[in-house]
mmCIF file of C-alpha atoms and ligand atoms in Angstrom:
data_model
loop_
_atom_site.group_PDB
_atom_site.id
_atom_site.type_symbol
_atom_site.label_atom_id
_atom_site.label_comp_id
_atom_site.label_asym_id
_atom_site.label_seq_id
_atom_site.Cartn_x
_atom_site.Cartn_y
_atom_site.Cartn_z
ATOM 1 C CA MET A 289 16.398 3.498 11.421
ATOM 2 C CA ALA A 290 14.427 -0.261 11.766
ATOM 3 C CA GLU A 291 15.632 -2.906 8.877
ATOM 4 C CA SER A 292 12.798 -4.645 9.053
ATOM 5 C CA LEU A 293 8.842 -3.910 8.818
ATOM 6 C CA ARG A 294 7.314 -5.944 11.847
ATOM 7 C CA LEU A 295 3.073 -6.462 12.095
ATOM 8 C CA SER A 296 1.291 -9.057 13.048
ATOM 9 C CA PRO A 297 -0.759 -12.036 11.443
ATOM 10 C CA ALA A 298 -3.874 -10.199 11.838
ATOM 11 C CA GLN A 299 -2.303 -6.841 10.834
ATOM 12 C CA LEU A 300 -1.144 -8.041 7.761
ATOM 13 C CA GLU A 301 -4.445 -10.052 6.705
ATOM 14 C CA ALA A 302 -6.493 -6.608 7.268
ATOM 15 C CA ILE A 303 -3.528 -4.617 5.154
ATOM 16 C CA ILE A 304 -4.422 -7.540 2.012
ATOM 17 C CA GLY A 305 -8.613 -7.844 3.311
ATOM 18 C CA HIS A 306 -8.490 -3.721 2.374
ATOM 19 C CA ALA A 307 -6.557 -4.744 -1.246
ATOM 20 C CA ARG A 308 -9.171 -6.968 -1.977
ATOM 21 C CA ALA A 309 -11.967 -5.296 -1.335
ATOM 22 C CA CYS A 310 -10.735 -1.935 -3.204
ATOM 23 C CA ARG A 311 -9.812 -3.787 -6.139
ATOM 24 C CA PRO A 312 -9.289 -3.884 -9.163
ATOM 25 C CA GLU A 313 -8.572 -0.052 -8.161
ATOM 26 C CA GLU A 314 -5.486 0.707 -6.006
ATOM 27 C CA ALA A 315 -5.874 0.614 -2.134
ATOM 28 C CA CYS A 316 -4.076 2.480 0.549
ATOM 29 C CA GLY A 317 -3.516 3.522 4.342
ATOM 30 C CA VAL A 318 -1.282 4.241 6.895
ATOM 31 C CA LEU A 319 0.703 1.881 9.363
ATOM 32 C CA ALA A 320 1.654 3.690 12.848
ATOM 33 C CA GLY A 321 3.834 2.115 15.533
ATOM 34 C CA ASP A 322 7.150 2.702 17.482
ATOM 35 C CA ARG A 323 10.607 3.317 16.556
ATOM 36 C CA ASP A 324 11.363 0.035 16.696
ATOM 37 C CA GLY A 325 9.098 -0.669 13.507
ATOM 38 C CA ARG A 326 6.667 -2.364 14.969
ATOM 39 C CA VAL A 327 3.204 -1.874 13.837
ATOM 40 C CA LEU A 328 0.237 -0.787 16.767
ATOM 41 C CA ARG A 329 -2.105 0.919 14.398
ATOM 42 C CA VAL A 330 -3.547 -0.153 10.705
ATOM 43 C CA PHE A 331 -5.242 2.749 9.049
ATOM 44 C CA LEU A 332 -7.306 1.674 5.628
ATOM 45 C CA MET A 333 -7.471 4.896 3.777
ATOM 46 C CA GLU A 334 -9.441 5.806 0.585
ATOM 47 C CA ASN A 335 -7.363 6.049 -2.890
ATOM 48 C CA ALA A 336 -8.783 9.737 -3.651
ATOM 49 C CA GLU A 337 -8.105 8.790 -7.355
ATOM 50 C CA HIS A 338 -9.805 5.878 -7.252
ATOM 51 C CA SER A 339 -7.474 4.839 -9.785
ATOM 52 C CA GLU A 340 -5.789 0.944 -10.965
ATOM 53 C CA VAL A 341 -2.669 2.087 -11.850
ATOM 54 C CA PHE A 342 -1.852 4.620 -9.048
ATOM 55 C CA TYR A 343 -2.973 5.822 -5.512
ATOM 56 C CA GLN A 344 -3.113 9.452 -3.410
ATOM 57 C CA MET A 345 -4.227 9.557 -0.203
ATOM 58 C CA ASP A 346 -7.306 11.611 0.235
ATOM 59 C CA SER A 347 -5.847 14.597 2.077
ATOM 60 C CA GLN A 348 -8.382 15.539 4.593
ATOM 61 C CA GLU A 349 -8.052 12.281 5.725
ATOM 62 C CA GLN A 350 -4.268 12.131 5.966
ATOM 63 C CA PHE A 351 -4.608 14.985 8.163
ATOM 64 C CA GLN A 352 -6.818 13.430 10.650
ATOM 65 C CA VAL A 353 -4.983 9.992 10.452
ATOM 66 C CA PHE A 354 -1.885 11.965 11.459
ATOM 67 C CA ASP A 355 -2.961 14.353 13.808
ATOM 68 C CA GLU A 356 -4.131 11.057 15.486
ATOM 69 C CA MET A 357 -0.872 9.752 15.387
ATOM 70 C CA GLU A 358 0.083 12.327 17.265
ATOM 71 C CA ARG A 359 -1.973 12.433 20.234
ATOM 72 C CA GLU A 360 -1.315 9.114 20.183
ATOM 73 C CA SER A 361 2.271 9.624 20.121
ATOM 74 C CA LEU A 362 2.822 6.863 17.344
ATOM 75 C CA ASP A 363 5.284 7.262 14.498
ATOM 76 C CA LEU A 364 4.940 6.934 11.133
ATOM 77 C CA VAL A 365 6.060 3.325 10.377
ATOM 78 C CA SER A 366 4.973 2.614 6.862
ATOM 79 C CA ILE A 367 2.855 3.956 3.810
ATOM 80 C CA PHE A 368 0.997 0.615 1.943
ATOM 81 C CA HIS A 369 -1.067 0.206 -1.234
ATOM 82 C CA SER A 370 -1.618 -2.467 -3.538
ATOM 83 C CA HIS A 371 -1.422 -3.138 -7.410
ATOM 84 C CA PRO A 372 -4.209 -4.852 -9.154
ATOM 85 C CA HIS A 373 -3.216 -5.775 -11.956
ATOM 86 C CA SER A 374 1.353 -5.556 -11.043
ATOM 87 C CA PRO A 375 4.147 -6.866 -9.136
ATOM 88 C CA ALA A 376 4.696 -5.706 -5.642
ATOM 89 C CA PHE A 377 7.720 -3.302 -6.634
ATOM 90 C CA PRO A 378 7.533 0.233 -6.594
ATOM 91 C CA SER A 379 6.607 1.782 -10.237
ATOM 92 C CA GLU A 380 7.583 5.158 -11.605
ATOM 93 C CA HIS A 381 4.808 7.064 -9.710
ATOM 94 C CA ASP A 382 5.561 5.337 -5.823
ATOM 95 C CA ARG A 383 8.919 6.719 -6.397
ATOM 96 C CA GLY A 384 7.987 10.134 -7.443
ATOM 97 C CA LEU A 385 5.854 10.303 -4.639
ATOM 98 C CA ALA A 386 8.150 8.789 -2.181
ATOM 99 C CA PHE A 387 7.919 12.340 0.290
ATOM 100 C CA TYR A 388 8.508 9.788 3.523
ATOM 101 C CA PRO A 389 12.646 8.772 3.243
ATOM 102 C CA ASP A 390 11.579 7.150 7.405
ATOM 103 C CA ALA A 391 8.679 5.782 6.208
ATOM 104 C CA VAL A 392 8.476 1.920 4.928
ATOM 105 C CA TYR A 393 6.535 1.658 1.624
ATOM 106 C CA LEU A 394 4.899 -1.683 1.788
ATOM 107 C CA ILE A 395 3.372 -3.187 -1.318
ATOM 108 C CA VAL A 396 0.828 -5.665 -1.530
ATOM 109 C CA SER A 397 -0.146 -7.257 -5.064
ATOM 110 C CA LEU A 398 -2.580 -9.237 -6.317
ATOM 111 C CA MET A 399 -1.911 -10.050 -9.712
ATOM 112 C CA ASP A 400 -1.394 -13.615 -9.178
ATOM 113 C CA ASP A 401 -3.673 -16.120 -6.638
ATOM 114 C CA GLU A 402 -1.485 -15.773 -4.033
ATOM 115 C CA PRO A 403 -1.147 -12.150 -2.630
ATOM 116 C CA ASP A 404 2.354 -11.048 -2.430
ATOM 117 C CA CYS A 405 3.401 -8.433 0.200
ATOM 118 C CA ARG A 406 7.028 -6.976 -0.296
ATOM 119 C CA ALA A 407 8.572 -3.424 1.910
ATOM 120 C CA PHE A 408 10.788 -1.150 0.699
ATOM 121 C CA ARG A 409 12.662 2.209 1.749
ATOM 122 C CA ILE A 410 12.657 4.978 -1.408
ATOM 123 C CA GLU A 411 15.343 7.097 -0.728
ATOM 124 C CA GLU A 412 16.029 10.062 -4.059
ATOM 125 C CA GLY A 413 14.672 7.304 -5.774
ATOM 126 C CA SER A 414 17.069 4.648 -4.732
ATOM 127 C CA ILE A 415 14.937 1.608 -3.848
ATOM 128 C CA ARG A 416 16.028 -0.986 -1.104
ATOM 129 C CA GLU A 417 14.138 -4.281 -0.042
ATOM 130 C CA ILE A 418 13.855 -4.869 3.282
ATOM 131 C CA ASP A 419 12.254 -8.159 5.603
ATOM 132 C CA ILE A 420 8.686 -8.377 6.712
ATOM 133 C CA LEU A 421 8.773 -10.037 9.834
ATOM 134 C CA THR A 422 5.192 -11.271 11.006
ATOM 135 C CA GLU A 423 5.004 -12.540 14.505
ATOM 136 C CA ASP A 424 2.148 -11.895 17.678
HETATM 137 ZN ZN1 LIG B 609 2.550 1.644 -6.326
#
């Protein structure tokens, strides 16, 4: 199991750009890649709840994304979302909805001028921060 999240600067920029575009609502999406945790595809998705304090992937869109990942033999590496007004740390709600123990939960906080990105594993309610490695 990958102990870091590895993605390119351009992929991270795309995620932050999506978070900014959706502000003040939370943004969300999926990062797909290989078994080493290297991200190969970024899926920018709609927050079906259009909420400023939590997110829910649109079920139809999620189905399409997971279907595409299966066709391209990609693994679910990470589920990301943004916190427009709060720190990059999983909320109570996030912990309750962390159904994928093998996935990295990436959170982008926009509460300060500089976006803050942090990655976590959430297993049975316990949270562990892991490294984000940006490399081309
Ligand atoms: Zn959250």
